[in-house]
Amino acid sequence: PGMSGFELLRTVKAVAPHLPFILLSGLYEQTIAIEALRSGATDYLLKPALPSEIVALIAKHLGSPGNETQLAVRRALIRFLHTLRLAGTAGAGQLAPLFVTLGIKRFETLQHSQRVAAYSRLIGTVHGLGEKALGELEVGALLHDIGKIGVPDRILLKPGSLSEDEWVEMRKHPEIGSWIVSGVESLKRAADIVISHHERFDGKGYPAAVSGQRIPLGARVFAVADCLDAILSDRPYRGGQTSEHAREEIARHAGSQFDPEVTRCFLKIPNSVWEDIREKTLATQQAIHPVSL
């Protein structure tokens, strides 16, 4: 109370610069509309506004997936992969500089994505996947958390436990990520992995709560690789644990969290192999530099 719309706009933008702001005014003059946009308004609506007009305008700017950040990431991914194909170098390994450029390492470290991509490819090889399927699996694993670009920083970077409402927002990232990746025709199979990477073999995962063979094979392989990396990696509340402990935990959850056949393939691989992969991805990460899109 007591503030004009412009004063409120400037105050809100100072506190939450990325929050969409729609200015409603009883006066329509071009100069007022231009000033509103220059001051940070996302859009401008003339009073009296119908409820349906307000809802439609809010939906336009809060729709997910498809907001401006997600559209920008999708366009960057398409352009980047197009450039790689022209150069004859398209592949999961060449996607790493895109992560650095987009700043995605804020949300999920590049090292983690590279490791789970390598783990997934190895497990998939033991499972008998062909070269094309292995490539799709590797790319899907590398891009599995790209949808977190659409989750607010206040949730992603929260140091404590998430509230139920915050978990609702967090659980949207597989669908957002799938939408981003599916914008590239050659990555349709990778998008299947992205949207299903939090599904569980017993049907207790998300976003679709599908179970068993209905989960894409690549996502079932990824689930084991992701759990392996989570156990081996340091966490704020504990240090990284041993490969033998990871082997026991994954075996214990075969048939519930994990596909039993994929688990059997994982268990065929010696523990020493996982440490070799971790060392190689660390060396690769240190050699990566940002690129210009």
PDB file of C-alpha atoms in Angstrom, residues 14-157:
ATOM      1  CA  ALA A  14      15.843  -5.737  -6.702  1.00  0.00           C
ATOM      2  CA  VAL A  15      14.960  -8.706  -4.487  1.00  0.00           C
ATOM      3  CA  ALA A  16      14.034 -11.350  -7.109  1.00  0.00           C
ATOM      4  CA  PRO A  17      15.352 -10.254 -10.510  1.00  0.00           C
ATOM      5  CA  HIS A  18      14.208 -13.426 -12.320  1.00  0.00           C
ATOM      6  CA  LEU A  19      10.629 -13.407 -11.026  1.00  0.00           C
ATOM      7  CA  PRO A  20       8.128 -12.722 -13.850  1.00  0.00           C
ATOM      8  CA  PHE A  21       6.253  -9.452 -13.197  1.00  0.00           C
ATOM      9  CA  ILE A  22       3.096  -8.389 -15.043  1.00  0.00           C
ATOM     10  CA  LEU A  23       2.097  -4.755 -14.678  1.00  0.00           C
ATOM     11  CA  LEU A  24      -1.630  -3.918 -14.819  1.00  0.00           C
ATOM     12  CA  SER A  25      -2.533  -0.292 -15.456  1.00  0.00           C
ATOM     13  CA  GLY A  26      -5.689   1.737 -15.923  1.00  0.00           C
ATOM     14  CA  LEU A  27      -3.889   3.917 -18.467  1.00  0.00           C
ATOM     15  CA  TYR A  28      -2.549   2.790 -21.784  1.00  0.00           C
ATOM     16  CA  GLU A  29       0.096   4.931 -23.263  1.00  0.00           C
ATOM     17  CA  GLN A  30       2.994   3.652 -25.316  1.00  0.00           C
ATOM     18  CA  THR A  31       5.486   5.493 -23.118  1.00  0.00           C
ATOM     19  CA  ILE A  32       4.099   3.786 -19.975  1.00  0.00           C
ATOM     20  CA  ALA A  33       4.296   0.331 -21.577  1.00  0.00           C
ATOM     21  CA  ILE A  34       7.859   0.935 -22.746  1.00  0.00           C
ATOM     22  CA  GLU A  35       8.888   2.233 -19.318  1.00  0.00           C
ATOM     23  CA  ALA A  36       7.334  -0.845 -17.691  1.00  0.00           C
ATOM     24  CA  LEU A  37       9.347  -3.188 -19.896  1.00  0.00           C
ATOM     25  CA  ARG A  38      12.530  -1.189 -19.400  1.00  0.00           C
ATOM     26  CA  SER A  39      12.015  -1.370 -15.636  1.00  0.00           C
ATOM     27  CA  GLY A  40      11.880  -5.162 -15.790  1.00  0.00           C
ATOM     28  CA  ALA A  41       8.207  -5.980 -16.323  1.00  0.00           C
ATOM     29  CA  THR A  42       7.682  -9.255 -18.165  1.00  0.00           C
ATOM     30  CA  ASP A  43       4.405  -8.067 -19.680  1.00  0.00           C
ATOM     31  CA  TYR A  44       1.792  -5.280 -19.550  1.00  0.00           C
ATOM     32  CA  LEU A  45      -1.998  -5.554 -19.277  1.00  0.00           C
ATOM     33  CA  LEU A  46      -4.636  -2.834 -19.407  1.00  0.00           C
ATOM     34  CA  LYS A  47      -7.374  -2.570 -16.766  1.00  0.00           C
ATOM     35  CA  PRO A  48     -10.103  -3.682 -16.493  1.00  0.00           C
ATOM     36  CA  ALA A  49      -8.659  -7.117 -17.246  1.00  0.00           C
ATOM     37  CA  LEU A  50     -10.787 -10.240 -17.451  1.00  0.00           C
ATOM     38  CA  PRO A  51      -9.772 -13.098 -15.117  1.00  0.00           C
ATOM     39  CA  SER A  52      -9.240 -15.306 -18.182  1.00  0.00           C
ATOM     40  CA  GLU A  53      -6.802 -12.742 -19.622  1.00  0.00           C
ATOM     41  CA  ILE A  54      -4.810 -12.624 -16.382  1.00  0.00           C
ATOM     42  CA  VAL A  55      -4.662 -16.417 -16.119  1.00  0.00           C
ATOM     43  CA  ALA A  56      -3.595 -16.755 -19.757  1.00  0.00           C
ATOM     44  CA  LEU A  57      -0.823 -14.192 -19.309  1.00  0.00           C
ATOM     45  CA  ILE A  58       0.445 -15.832 -16.120  1.00  0.00           C
ATOM     46  CA  ALA A  59       0.407 -19.236 -17.838  1.00  0.00           C
ATOM     47  CA  LYS A  60       2.406 -17.779 -20.715  1.00  0.00           C
ATOM     48  CA  HIS A  61       5.234 -16.725 -18.415  1.00  0.00           C
ATOM     49  CA  LEU A  62       5.170 -19.562 -15.873  1.00  0.00           C
ATOM     50  CA  GLY A  63       4.448 -22.463 -18.223  1.00  0.00           C
ATOM     51  CA  SER A  64       6.758 -25.430 -17.750  1.00  0.00           C
ATOM     52  CA  PRO A  65       8.347 -26.780 -19.802  1.00  0.00           C
ATOM     53  CA  GLY A  66       8.863 -24.007 -22.325  1.00  0.00           C
ATOM     54  CA  ASN A  67       9.841 -20.921 -20.323  1.00  0.00           C
ATOM     55  CA  GLU A  68      12.562 -18.696 -21.739  1.00  0.00           C
ATOM     56  CA  THR A  69      15.425 -20.341 -19.853  1.00  0.00           C
ATOM     57  CA  GLN A  70      14.412 -23.810 -21.016  1.00  0.00           C
ATOM     58  CA  LEU A  71      13.891 -22.591 -24.579  1.00  0.00           C
ATOM     59  CA  ALA A  72      17.349 -21.037 -24.534  1.00  0.00           C
ATOM     60  CA  VAL A  73      18.925 -24.293 -23.335  1.00  0.00           C
ATOM     61  CA  ARG A  74      17.047 -26.254 -25.988  1.00  0.00           C
ATOM     62  CA  ARG A  75      18.206 -23.874 -28.737  1.00  0.00           C
ATOM     63  CA  ALA A  76      21.787 -24.008 -27.458  1.00  0.00           C
ATOM     64  CA  LEU A  77      21.732 -27.808 -27.430  1.00  0.00           C
ATOM     65  CA  ILE A  78      20.340 -27.984 -30.968  1.00  0.00           C
ATOM     66  CA  ARG A  79      22.879 -25.494 -32.292  1.00  0.00           C
ATOM     67  CA  PHE A  80      25.775 -27.124 -30.472  1.00  0.00           C
ATOM     68  CA  LEU A  81      24.956 -30.624 -31.725  1.00  0.00           C
ATOM     69  CA  HIS A  82      24.415 -29.305 -35.253  1.00  0.00           C
ATOM     70  CA  THR A  83      27.909 -27.809 -35.173  1.00  0.00           C
ATOM     71  CA  LEU A  84      29.369 -31.079 -33.897  1.00  0.00           C
ATOM     72  CA  ARG A  85      27.652 -33.080 -36.642  1.00  0.00           C
ATOM     73  CA  LEU A  86      29.032 -30.739 -39.287  1.00  0.00           C
ATOM     74  CA  ALA A  87      32.478 -31.292 -37.827  1.00  0.00           C
ATOM     75  CA  GLY A  88      31.933 -35.051 -37.700  1.00  0.00           C
ATOM     76  CA  THR A  89      32.531 -35.236 -33.953  1.00  0.00           C
ATOM     77  CA  ALA A  90      29.057 -35.672 -32.456  1.00  0.00           C
ATOM     78  CA  GLY A  91      29.025 -37.822 -29.320  1.00  0.00           C
ATOM     79  CA  ALA A  92      28.645 -37.767 -25.567  1.00  0.00           C
ATOM     80  CA  GLY A  93      32.262 -36.799 -24.999  1.00  0.00           C
ATOM     81  CA  GLN A  94      31.873 -33.666 -27.087  1.00  0.00           C
ATOM     82  CA  LEU A  95      28.830 -32.475 -25.090  1.00  0.00           C
ATOM     83  CA  ALA A  96      30.918 -31.683 -22.008  1.00  0.00           C
ATOM     84  CA  PRO A  97      31.903 -28.129 -23.099  1.00  0.00           C
ATOM     85  CA  LEU A  98      28.205 -27.304 -23.503  1.00  0.00           C
ATOM     86  CA  PHE A  99      27.695 -27.991 -19.792  1.00  0.00           C
ATOM     87  CA  VAL A 100      30.457 -25.539 -18.900  1.00  0.00           C
ATOM     88  CA  THR A 101      29.102 -22.879 -21.237  1.00  0.00           C
ATOM     89  CA  LEU A 102      25.560 -23.130 -19.851  1.00  0.00           C
ATOM     90  CA  GLY A 103      26.739 -23.188 -16.254  1.00  0.00           C
ATOM     91  CA  ILE A 104      24.925 -26.487 -15.676  1.00  0.00           C
ATOM     92  CA  LYS A 105      27.727 -27.530 -13.348  1.00  0.00           C
ATOM     93  CA  ARG A 106      25.944 -25.401 -10.703  1.00  0.00           C
ATOM     94  CA  PHE A 107      23.219 -28.003 -10.547  1.00  0.00           C
ATOM     95  CA  GLU A 108      24.879 -31.330 -11.184  1.00  0.00           C
ATOM     96  CA  THR A 109      28.637 -31.542 -11.511  1.00  0.00           C
ATOM     97  CA  LEU A 110      30.052 -32.304 -14.894  1.00  0.00           C
ATOM     98  CA  GLN A 111      32.232 -34.980 -13.327  1.00  0.00           C
ATOM     99  CA  HIS A 112      29.152 -36.813 -12.006  1.00  0.00           C
ATOM    100  CA  SER A 113      27.468 -36.716 -15.427  1.00  0.00           C
ATOM    101  CA  GLN A 114      30.609 -37.956 -17.154  1.00  0.00           C
ATOM    102  CA  ARG A 115      31.085 -40.769 -14.666  1.00  0.00           C
ATOM    103  CA  VAL A 116      27.518 -42.079 -14.882  1.00  0.00           C
ATOM    104  CA  ALA A 117      27.727 -41.881 -18.683  1.00  0.00           C
ATOM    105  CA  ALA A 118      30.888 -44.016 -18.617  1.00  0.00           C
ATOM    106  CA  TYR A 119      29.458 -46.421 -16.019  1.00  0.00           C
ATOM    107  CA  SER A 120      26.244 -46.772 -18.022  1.00  0.00           C
ATOM    108  CA  ARG A 121      28.111 -47.527 -21.244  1.00  0.00           C
ATOM    109  CA  LEU A 122      30.172 -50.239 -19.552  1.00  0.00           C
ATOM    110  CA  ILE A 123      27.159 -51.916 -17.941  1.00  0.00           C
ATOM    111  CA  GLY A 124      25.305 -51.668 -21.251  1.00  0.00           C
ATOM    112  CA  THR A 125      28.225 -53.305 -23.046  1.00  0.00           C
ATOM    113  CA  VAL A 126      28.148 -56.270 -20.648  1.00  0.00           C
ATOM    114  CA  HIS A 127      24.370 -56.428 -21.174  1.00  0.00           C
ATOM    115  CA  GLY A 128      24.991 -56.843 -24.916  1.00  0.00           C
ATOM    116  CA  LEU A 129      23.756 -53.508 -26.288  1.00  0.00           C
ATOM    117  CA  GLY A 130      24.866 -52.577 -29.801  1.00  0.00           C
ATOM    118  CA  GLU A 131      27.007 -49.558 -30.603  1.00  0.00           C
ATOM    119  CA  LYS A 132      24.064 -47.321 -31.555  1.00  0.00           C
ATOM    120  CA  ALA A 133      22.178 -48.129 -28.354  1.00  0.00           C
ATOM    121  CA  LEU A 134      25.337 -47.602 -26.309  1.00  0.00           C
ATOM    122  CA  GLY A 135      25.796 -44.147 -27.833  1.00  0.00           C
ATOM    123  CA  GLU A 136      22.198 -43.211 -27.034  1.00  0.00           C
ATOM    124  CA  LEU A 137      22.620 -44.543 -23.496  1.00  0.00           C
ATOM    125  CA  GLU A 138      25.810 -42.551 -22.969  1.00  0.00           C
ATOM    126  CA  VAL A 139      24.264 -39.289 -24.200  1.00  0.00           C
ATOM    127  CA  GLY A 140      21.072 -39.840 -22.181  1.00  0.00           C
ATOM    128  CA  ALA A 141      23.136 -40.481 -19.055  1.00  0.00           C
ATOM    129  CA  LEU A 142      25.245 -37.388 -19.631  1.00  0.00           C
ATOM    130  CA  LEU A 143      22.146 -35.212 -20.097  1.00  0.00           C
ATOM    131  CA  HIS A 144      19.996 -36.880 -17.412  1.00  0.00           C
ATOM    132  CA  ASP A 145      19.762 -33.826 -15.145  1.00  0.00           C
ATOM    133  CA  ILE A 146      19.689 -31.079 -17.776  1.00  0.00           C
ATOM    134  CA  GLY A 147      16.064 -30.420 -16.727  1.00  0.00           C
ATOM    135  CA  LYS A 148      17.308 -28.995 -13.428  1.00  0.00           C
ATOM    136  CA  ILE A 149      17.917 -25.797 -15.370  1.00  0.00           C
ATOM    137  CA  GLY A 150      14.146 -25.339 -14.900  1.00  0.00           C
ATOM    138  CA  VAL A 151      14.154 -25.830 -11.120  1.00  0.00           C
ATOM    139  CA  PRO A 152      14.547 -22.668  -8.985  1.00  0.00           C
ATOM    140  CA  ASP A 153      17.948 -22.120  -7.359  1.00  0.00           C
ATOM    141  CA  ARG A 154      16.285 -21.720  -3.953  1.00  0.00           C
ATOM    142  CA  ILE A 155      15.335 -25.407  -4.218  1.00  0.00           C
ATOM    143  CA  LEU A 156      18.417 -26.764  -5.974  1.00  0.00           C
ATOM    144  CA  LEU A 157      20.846 -25.040  -3.635  1.00  0.00           C
TER     145      LEU A 157
END
